[in-house]
């Protein structure tokens, strides 16, 4: 019998994990990614809960553990003096979790894919989708056309697949009054070792530097009313950062801002969640942030994406009828995704305190675990 052909849009954690499992279950897998390669940048991410079991089941547990980013964090004042030093993963609820650099985990999953079994097309994206009786006709941006049995949108918060099949983005996103940016900031000296992340908080704003082996990432985030912005307009992003941090003189903020203004790989986005009532339509289904972005404030985006992708693949392997499979995937995974999403408000208060009381509480929270 001929293998079923599937197209996955997006080579992030959801897309690559889904590709791994569907290939394992004997589907013919193609992944399309609009970037020129894996997008490795960003702050370290966490593997938690069921995702720890999944990396073991995928046979990459030892590789993940070997790349674990063991570090401590400090919150500093505007002079760079340490207010509190702590290890997040020594908190009871995080014991056993693995923190790892985003690029390291992407590389590990990517290398686990059989290159003769999974086709990955970089510098490519979907232009149109048309559902036929027994297939989905896809026209790519380069004009080429192909038909697939199923198409999966694993293409993030600003999902193209979701827009083409389910409707415009604004219908599904919930804004949480903040924006963030990150970029490489390798030349900024924090005066700490490479295994120490440093963060500075003022009311409604936070700046971080995470150092690692070959460089460092800087992060800026700030509370703000909804802005009129274009997520693809890099120059506009830089102007927004300049408007919000140009007069900030505390700690390393001016240096982080300068690095971002001169970066070719700046990432800027709003703090939001994605809520899609039904994650599938016909032969198309959403997975990861495209279906249920929880926001990085929950600390569970990567794990949630990997858990959801695994659930979707196993449901498809178990049911010949894709409608039954998609329904089971949503029934099993959606309650968990919604529980994770519910954590954002409290976590955002810790990261972006709006009052002096919240700022004090955000520091005192870690003083209980600072003896590391």
mmCIF file with all atom_site columns, N, CA and C in Angstrom, residues 314-367:
data_model
loop_
_atom_site.group_PDB
_atom_site.id
_atom_site.type_symbol
_atom_site.label_atom_id
_atom_site.label_alt_id
_atom_site.label_comp_id
_atom_site.label_asym_id
_atom_site.label_entity_id
_atom_site.label_seq_id
_atom_site.pdbx_PDB_ins_code
_atom_site.Cartn_x
_atom_site.Cartn_y
_atom_site.Cartn_z
_atom_site.occupancy
_atom_site.B_iso_or_equiv
_atom_site.pdbx_formal_charge
_atom_site.auth_seq_id
_atom_site.auth_comp_id
_atom_site.auth_asym_id
_atom_site.auth_atom_id
_atom_site.pdbx_PDB_model_num
ATOM 1   N N  . UNK A 1 314 ? 0.639   9.830  17.221 1.00 0.00 ? 314 UNK A N  1
ATOM 2   C CA . UNK A 1 314 ? 0.175   8.537  17.725 1.00 0.00 ? 314 UNK A CA 1
ATOM 3   C C  . UNK A 1 314 ? -1.315  8.331  17.447 1.00 0.00 ? 314 UNK A C  1
ATOM 4   N N  . UNK A 1 315 ? -2.083  9.413  17.495 1.00 0.00 ? 315 UNK A N  1
ATOM 5   C CA . UNK A 1 315 ? -3.509  9.303  17.160 1.00 0.00 ? 315 UNK A CA 1
ATOM 6   C C  . UNK A 1 315 ? -3.694  8.929  15.698 1.00 0.00 ? 315 UNK A C  1
ATOM 7   N N  . UNK A 1 316 ? -2.891  9.533  14.818 1.00 0.00 ? 316 UNK A N  1
ATOM 8   C CA . UNK A 1 316 ? -2.983  9.211  13.392 1.00 0.00 ? 316 UNK A CA 1
ATOM 9   C C  . UNK A 1 316 ? -2.552  7.778  13.118 1.00 0.00 ? 316 UNK A C  1
ATOM 10  N N  . UNK A 1 317 ? -1.536  7.316  13.853 1.00 0.00 ? 317 UNK A N  1
ATOM 11  C CA . UNK A 1 317 ? -1.063  5.947  13.665 1.00 0.00 ? 317 UNK A CA 1
ATOM 12  C C  . UNK A 1 317 ? -2.103  4.934  14.139 1.00 0.00 ? 317 UNK A C  1
ATOM 13  N N  . UNK A 1 318 ? -2.913  5.338  15.109 1.00 0.00 ? 318 UNK A N  1
ATOM 14  C CA . UNK A 1 318 ? -3.885  4.416  15.708 1.00 0.00 ? 318 UNK A CA 1
ATOM 15  C C  . UNK A 1 318 ? -5.203  4.355  14.947 1.00 0.00 ? 318 UNK A C  1
ATOM 16  N N  . UNK A 1 319 ? -5.496  5.386  14.133 1.00 0.00 ? 319 UNK A N  1
ATOM 17  C CA . UNK A 1 319 ? -6.807  5.462  13.477 1.00 0.00 ? 319 UNK A CA 1
ATOM 18  C C  . UNK A 1 319 ? -6.657  5.737  11.980 1.00 0.00 ? 319 UNK A C  1
ATOM 19  N N  . UNK A 1 320 ? -7.202  4.862  11.165 1.00 0.00 ? 320 UNK A N  1
ATOM 20  C CA . UNK A 1 320 ? -7.150  5.073  9.717  1.00 0.00 ? 320 UNK A CA 1
ATOM 21  C C  . UNK A 1 320 ? -7.979  6.277  9.295  1.00 0.00 ? 320 UNK A C  1
ATOM 22  N N  . UNK A 1 321 ? -9.036  6.559  10.050 1.00 0.00 ? 321 UNK A N  1
ATOM 23  C CA . UNK A 1 321 ? -9.894  7.706  9.763  1.00 0.00 ? 321 UNK A CA 1
ATOM 24  C C  . UNK A 1 321 ? -9.270  8.950  10.421 1.00 0.00 ? 321 UNK A C  1
ATOM 25  N N  . UNK A 1 322 ? -8.821  9.876  9.589  1.00 0.00 ? 322 UNK A N  1
ATOM 26  C CA . UNK A 1 322 ? -8.104  11.042 10.137 1.00 0.00 ? 322 UNK A CA 1
ATOM 27  C C  . UNK A 1 322 ? -9.009  11.916 10.999 1.00 0.00 ? 322 UNK A C  1
ATOM 28  N N  . UNK A 1 323 ? -10.314 11.931 10.726 1.00 0.00 ? 323 UNK A N  1
ATOM 29  C CA . UNK A 1 323 ? -11.212 12.739 11.551 1.00 0.00 ? 323 UNK A CA 1
ATOM 30  C C  . UNK A 1 323 ? -11.278 12.201 12.981 1.00 0.00 ? 323 UNK A C  1
ATOM 31  N N  . UNK A 1 324 ? -11.297 10.883 13.117 1.00 0.00 ? 324 UNK A N  1
ATOM 32  C CA . UNK A 1 324 ? -11.269 10.279 14.452 1.00 0.00 ? 324 UNK A CA 1
ATOM 33  C C  . UNK A 1 324 ? -9.941  10.582 15.131 1.00 0.00 ? 324 UNK A C  1
ATOM 34  N N  . UNK A 1 325 ? -8.863  10.479 14.364 1.00 0.00 ? 325 UNK A N  1
ATOM 35  C CA . UNK A 1 325 ? -7.529  10.746 14.917 1.00 0.00 ? 325 UNK A CA 1
ATOM 36  C C  . UNK A 1 325 ? -7.402  12.186 15.386 1.00 0.00 ? 325 UNK A C  1
ATOM 37  N N  . UNK A 1 326 ? -7.848  13.127 14.555 1.00 0.00 ? 326 UNK A N  1
ATOM 38  C CA . UNK A 1 326 ? -7.735  14.539 14.925 1.00 0.00 ? 326 UNK A CA 1
ATOM 39  C C  . UNK A 1 326 ? -8.584  14.855 16.151 1.00 0.00 ? 326 UNK A C  1
ATOM 40  N N  . UNK A 1 327 ? -9.770  14.282 16.212 1.00 0.00 ? 327 UNK A N  1
ATOM 41  C CA . UNK A 1 327 ? -10.654 14.521 17.354 1.00 0.00 ? 327 UNK A CA 1
ATOM 42  C C  . UNK A 1 327 ? -10.045 13.965 18.636 1.00 0.00 ? 327 UNK A C  1
ATOM 43  N N  . UNK A 1 328 ? -9.429  12.789 18.528 1.00 0.00 ? 328 UNK A N  1
ATOM 44  C CA . UNK A 1 328 ? -8.796  12.196 19.706 1.00 0.00 ? 328 UNK A CA 1
ATOM 45  C C  . UNK A 1 328 ? -7.615  13.038 20.173 1.00 0.00 ? 328 UNK A C  1
ATOM 46  N N  . UNK A 1 329 ? -6.824  13.497 19.227 1.00 0.00 ? 329 UNK A N  1
ATOM 47  C CA . UNK A 1 329 ? -5.691  14.382 19.538 1.00 0.00 ? 329 UNK A CA 1
ATOM 48  C C  . UNK A 1 329 ? -6.155  15.604 20.314 1.00 0.00 ? 329 UNK A C  1
ATOM 49  N N  . UNK A 1 330 ? -7.197  16.258 19.851 1.00 0.00 ? 330 UNK A N  1
ATOM 50  C CA . UNK A 1 330 ? -7.677  17.448 20.542 1.00 0.00 ? 330 UNK A CA 1
ATOM 51  C C  . UNK A 1 330 ? -8.257  17.099 21.911 1.00 0.00 ? 330 UNK A C  1
ATOM 52  N N  . UNK A 1 331 ? -9.016  16.019 21.973 1.00 0.00 ? 331 UNK A N  1
ATOM 53  C CA . UNK A 1 331 ? -9.637  15.624 23.235 1.00 0.00 ? 331 UNK A CA 1
ATOM 54  C C  . UNK A 1 331 ? -8.587  15.306 24.302 1.00 0.00 ? 331 UNK A C  1
ATOM 55  N N  . UNK A 1 332 ? -7.498  14.675 23.890 1.00 0.00 ? 332 UNK A N  1
ATOM 56  C CA . UNK A 1 332 ? -6.470  14.280 24.843 1.00 0.00 ? 332 UNK A CA 1
ATOM 57  C C  . UNK A 1 332 ? -5.562  15.430 25.240 1.00 0.00 ? 332 UNK A C  1
ATOM 58  N N  . UNK A 1 333 ? -5.271  16.308 24.298 1.00 0.00 ? 333 UNK A N  1
ATOM 59  C CA . UNK A 1 333 ? -4.220  17.313 24.531 1.00 0.00 ? 333 UNK A CA 1
ATOM 60  C C  . UNK A 1 333 ? -4.743  18.694 24.923 1.00 0.00 ? 333 UNK A C  1
ATOM 61  N N  . UNK A 1 334 ? -5.948  19.049 24.478 1.00 0.00 ? 334 UNK A N  1
ATOM 62  C CA . UNK A 1 334 ? -6.417  20.417 24.693 1.00 0.00 ? 334 UNK A CA 1
ATOM 63  C C  . UNK A 1 334 ? -6.593  20.781 26.168 1.00 0.00 ? 334 UNK A C  1
ATOM 64  N N  . UNK A 1 335 ? -7.149  19.914 27.025 1.00 0.00 ? 335 UNK A N  1
ATOM 65  C CA . UNK A 1 335 ? -7.275  20.291 28.439 1.00 0.00 ? 335 UNK A CA 1
ATOM 66  C C  . UNK A 1 335 ? -5.932  20.614 29.081 1.00 0.00 ? 335 UNK A C  1
ATOM 67  N N  . UNK A 1 336 ? -4.905  19.850 28.728 1.00 0.00 ? 336 UNK A N  1
ATOM 68  C CA . UNK A 1 336 ? -3.569  20.101 29.272 1.00 0.00 ? 336 UNK A CA 1
ATOM 69  C C  . UNK A 1 336 ? -3.033  21.441 28.764 1.00 0.00 ? 336 UNK A C  1
ATOM 70  N N  . UNK A 1 337 ? -3.205  21.712 27.477 1.00 0.00 ? 337 UNK A N  1
ATOM 71  C CA . UNK A 1 337 ? -2.742  22.975 26.910 1.00 0.00 ? 337 UNK A CA 1
ATOM 72  C C  . UNK A 1 337 ? -3.421  24.163 27.585 1.00 0.00 ? 337 UNK A C  1
ATOM 73  N N  . UNK A 1 338 ? -4.716  24.052 27.833 1.00 0.00 ? 338 UNK A N  1
ATOM 74  C CA . UNK A 1 338 ? -5.451  25.146 28.468 1.00 0.00 ? 338 UNK A CA 1
ATOM 75  C C  . UNK A 1 338 ? -5.024  25.347 29.919 1.00 0.00 ? 338 UNK A C  1
ATOM 76  N N  . UNK A 1 339 ? -4.682  24.253 30.599 1.00 0.00 ? 339 UNK A N  1
ATOM 77  C CA . UNK A 1 339 ? -4.184  24.382 31.978 1.00 0.00 ? 339 UNK A CA 1
ATOM 78  C C  . UNK A 1 339 ? -2.855  25.123 31.998 1.00 0.00 ? 339 UNK A C  1
ATOM 79  N N  . UNK A 1 340 ? -1.984  24.817 31.035 1.00 0.00 ? 340 UNK A N  1
ATOM 80  C CA . UNK A 1 340 ? -0.696  25.514 30.943 1.00 0.00 ? 340 UNK A CA 1
ATOM 81  C C  . UNK A 1 340 ? -0.929  26.994 30.642 1.00 0.00 ? 340 UNK A C  1
ATOM 82  N N  . UNK A 1 341 ? -1.822  27.284 29.711 1.00 0.00 ? 341 UNK A N  1
ATOM 83  C CA . UNK A 1 341 ? -2.098  28.675 29.354 1.00 0.00 ? 341 UNK A CA 1
ATOM 84  C C  . UNK A 1 341 ? -2.588  29.490 30.549 1.00 0.00 ? 341 UNK A C  1
ATOM 85  N N  . UNK A 1 342 ? -3.294  28.847 31.473 1.00 0.00 ? 342 UNK A N  1
ATOM 86  C CA . UNK A 1 342 ? -3.863  29.561 32.616 1.00 0.00 ? 342 UNK A CA 1
ATOM 87  C C  . UNK A 1 342 ? -2.798  30.091 33.573 1.00 0.00 ? 342 UNK A C  1
ATOM 88  N N  . UNK A 1 343 ? -1.563  29.647 33.421 1.00 0.00 ? 343 UNK A N  1
ATOM 89  C CA . UNK A 1 343 ? -0.491  30.043 34.345 1.00 0.00 ? 343 UNK A CA 1
ATOM 90  C C  . UNK A 1 343 ? 0.119   31.405 34.014 1.00 0.00 ? 343 UNK A C  1
ATOM 91  N N  . UNK A 1 344 ? -0.256  32.001 32.907 1.00 0.00 ? 344 UNK A N  1
ATOM 92  C CA . UNK A 1 344 ? 0.461   33.171 32.419 1.00 0.00 ? 344 UNK A CA 1
ATOM 93  C C  . UNK A 1 344 ? 0.374   34.381 33.340 1.00 0.00 ? 344 UNK A C  1
ATOM 94  N N  . UNK A 1 345 ? -0.776  34.659 33.928 1.00 0.00 ? 345 UNK A N  1
ATOM 95  C CA . UNK A 1 345 ? -0.968  35.904 34.678 1.00 0.00 ? 345 UNK A CA 1
ATOM 96  C C  . UNK A 1 345 ? -0.013  35.986 35.863 1.00 0.00 ? 345 UNK A C  1
ATOM 97  N N  . UNK A 1 346 ? 0.041   34.945 36.672 1.00 0.00 ? 346 UNK A N  1
ATOM 98  C CA . UNK A 1 346 ? 0.917   34.963 37.835 1.00 0.00 ? 346 UNK A CA 1
ATOM 99  C C  . UNK A 1 346 ? 2.384   35.034 37.434 1.00 0.00 ? 346 UNK A C  1
ATOM 100 N N  . UNK A 1 347 ? 2.771   34.262 36.414 1.00 0.00 ? 347 UNK A N  1
ATOM 101 C CA . UNK A 1 347 ? 4.166   34.263 35.979 1.00 0.00 ? 347 UNK A CA 1
ATOM 102 C C  . UNK A 1 347 ? 4.571   35.601 35.374 1.00 0.00 ? 347 UNK A C  1
ATOM 103 N N  . UNK A 1 348 ? 3.635   36.251 34.695 1.00 0.00 ? 348 UNK A N  1
ATOM 104 C CA . UNK A 1 348 ? 3.936   37.554 34.110 1.00 0.00 ? 348 UNK A CA 1
ATOM 105 C C  . UNK A 1 348 ? 4.148   38.601 35.203 1.00 0.00 ? 348 UNK A C  1
ATOM 106 N N  . UNK A 1 349 ? 3.439   38.471 36.307 1.00 0.00 ? 349 UNK A N  1
ATOM 107 C CA . UNK A 1 349 ? 3.648   39.392 37.431 1.00 0.00 ? 349 UNK A CA 1
ATOM 108 C C  . UNK A 1 349 ? 5.062   39.287 37.980 1.00 0.00 ? 349 UNK A C  1
ATOM 109 N N  . UNK A 1 350 ? 5.584   38.056 38.022 1.00 0.00 ? 350 UNK A N  1
ATOM 110 C CA . UNK A 1 350 ? 6.950   37.861 38.500 1.00 0.00 ? 350 UNK A CA 1
ATOM 111 C C  . UNK A 1 350 ? 7.979   38.448 37.534 1.00 0.00 ? 350 UNK A C  1
ATOM 112 N N  . UNK A 1 351 ? 7.708   38.306 36.230 1.00 0.00 ? 351 UNK A N  1
ATOM 113 C CA . UNK A 1 351 ? 8.684   38.745 35.232 1.00 0.00 ? 351 UNK A CA 1
ATOM 114 C C  . UNK A 1 351 ? 8.606   40.242 34.940 1.00 0.00 ? 351 UNK A C  1
ATOM 115 N N  . UNK A 1 352 ? 7.397   40.773 34.940 1.00 0.00 ? 352 UNK A N  1
ATOM 116 C CA . UNK A 1 352 ? 7.196   42.186 34.598 1.00 0.00 ? 352 UNK A CA 1
ATOM 117 C C  . UNK A 1 352 ? 6.333   42.861 35.653 1.00 0.00 ? 352 UNK A C  1
ATOM 118 N N  . UNK A 1 353 ? 6.852   43.013 36.878 1.00 0.00 ? 353 UNK A N  1
ATOM 119 C CA . UNK A 1 353 ? 6.053   43.621 37.949 1.00 0.00 ? 353 UNK A CA 1
ATOM 120 C C  . UNK A 1 353 ? 5.662   45.055 37.607 1.00 0.00 ? 353 UNK A C  1
ATOM 121 N N  . UNK A 1 354 ? 4.419   45.408 37.952 1.00 0.00 ? 354 UNK A N  1
ATOM 122 C CA . UNK A 1 354 ? 3.908   46.743 37.629 1.00 0.00 ? 354 UNK A CA 1
ATOM 123 C C  . UNK A 1 354 ? 3.932   47.693 38.822 1.00 0.00 ? 354 UNK A C  1
ATOM 124 N N  . UNK A 1 355 ? 4.058   47.145 40.029 1.00 0.00 ? 355 UNK A N  1
ATOM 125 C CA . UNK A 1 355 ? 4.071   47.981 41.236 1.00 0.00 ? 355 UNK A CA 1
ATOM 126 C C  . UNK A 1 355 ? 5.294   47.642 42.072 1.00 0.00 ? 355 UNK A C  1
ATOM 127 N N  . UNK A 1 356 ? 5.617   48.523 43.012 1.00 0.00 ? 356 UNK A N  1
ATOM 128 C CA . UNK A 1 356 ? 6.757   48.267 43.900 1.00 0.00 ? 356 UNK A CA 1
ATOM 129 C C  . UNK A 1 356 ? 6.524   46.990 44.708 1.00 0.00 ? 356 UNK A C  1
ATOM 130 N N  . UNK A 1 357 ? 5.280   46.736 45.087 1.00 0.00 ? 357 UNK A N  1
ATOM 131 C CA . UNK A 1 357 ? 4.959   45.527 45.844 1.00 0.00 ? 357 UNK A CA 1
ATOM 132 C C  . UNK A 1 357 ? 5.227   44.274 45.014 1.00 0.00 ? 357 UNK A C  1
ATOM 133 N N  . UNK A 1 358 ? 4.824   44.302 43.744 1.00 0.00 ? 358 UNK A N  1
ATOM 134 C CA . UNK A 1 358 ? 5.064   43.161 42.868 1.00 0.00 ? 358 UNK A CA 1
ATOM 135 C C  . UNK A 1 358 ? 6.559   42.982 42.596 1.00 0.00 ? 358 UNK A C  1
ATOM 136 N N  . UNK A 1 359 ? 7.274   44.091 42.468 1.00 0.00 ? 359 UNK A N  1
ATOM 137 C CA . UNK A 1 359 ? 8.718   44.024 42.244 1.00 0.00 ? 359 UNK A CA 1
ATOM 138 C C  . UNK A 1 359 ? 9.414   43.370 43.430 1.00 0.00 ? 359 UNK A C  1
ATOM 139 N N  . UNK A 1 360 ? 9.035   43.772 44.619 1.00 0.00 ? 360 UNK A N  1
ATOM 140 C CA . UNK A 1 360 ? 9.601   43.182 45.837 1.00 0.00 ? 360 UNK A CA 1
ATOM 141 C C  . UNK A 1 360 ? 9.281   41.696 45.918 1.00 0.00 ? 360 UNK A C  1
ATOM 142 N N  . UNK A 1 361 ? 8.025   41.348 45.616 1.00 0.00 ? 361 UNK A N  1
ATOM 143 C CA . UNK A 1 361 ? 7.604   39.944 45.665 1.00 0.00 ? 361 UNK A CA 1
ATOM 144 C C  . UNK A 1 361 ? 8.351   39.096 44.641 1.00 0.00 ? 361 UNK A C  1
ATOM 145 N N  . UNK A 1 362 ? 8.677   39.683 43.474 1.00 0.00 ? 362 UNK A N  1
ATOM 146 C CA . UNK A 1 362 ? 9.364   38.935 42.424 1.00 0.00 ? 362 UNK A CA 1
ATOM 147 C C  . UNK A 1 362 ? 10.791  38.582 42.832 1.00 0.00 ? 362 UNK A C  1
ATOM 148 N N  . UNK A 1 363 ? 11.356  39.377 43.734 1.00 0.00 ? 363 UNK A N  1
ATOM 149 C CA . UNK A 1 363 ? 12.701  39.093 44.249 1.00 0.00 ? 363 UNK A CA 1
ATOM 150 C C  . UNK A 1 363 ? 12.616  38.139 45.439 1.00 0.00 ? 363 UNK A C  1
ATOM 151 N N  . UNK A 1 364 ? 11.674  38.392 46.326 1.00 0.00 ? 364 UNK A N  1
ATOM 152 C CA . UNK A 1 364 ? 11.533  37.545 47.517 1.00 0.00 ? 364 UNK A CA 1
ATOM 153 C C  . UNK A 1 364 ? 11.194  36.107 47.147 1.00 0.00 ? 364 UNK A C  1
ATOM 154 N N  . UNK A 1 365 ? 10.506  35.932 46.033 1.00 0.00 ? 365 UNK A N  1
ATOM 155 C CA . UNK A 1 365 ? 10.158  34.579 45.575 1.00 0.00 ? 365 UNK A CA 1
ATOM 156 C C  . UNK A 1 365 ? 11.402  33.698 45.477 1.00 0.00 ? 365 UNK A C  1
ATOM 157 N N  . UNK A 1 366 ? 12.518  34.298 45.022 1.00 0.00 ? 366 UNK A N  1
ATOM 158 C CA . UNK A 1 366 ? 13.723  33.506 44.783 1.00 0.00 ? 366 UNK A CA 1
ATOM 159 C C  . UNK A 1 366 ? 14.685  33.502 45.966 1.00 0.00 ? 366 UNK A C  1
ATOM 160 N N  . UNK A 1 367 ? 14.465  34.383 46.924 1.00 0.00 ? 367 UNK A N  1
ATOM 161 C CA . UNK A 1 367 ? 15.330  34.389 48.088 1.00 0.00 ? 367 UNK A CA 1
ATOM 162 C C  . UNK A 1 367 ? 15.204  33.091 48.890 1.00 0.00 ? 367 UNK A C  1
#
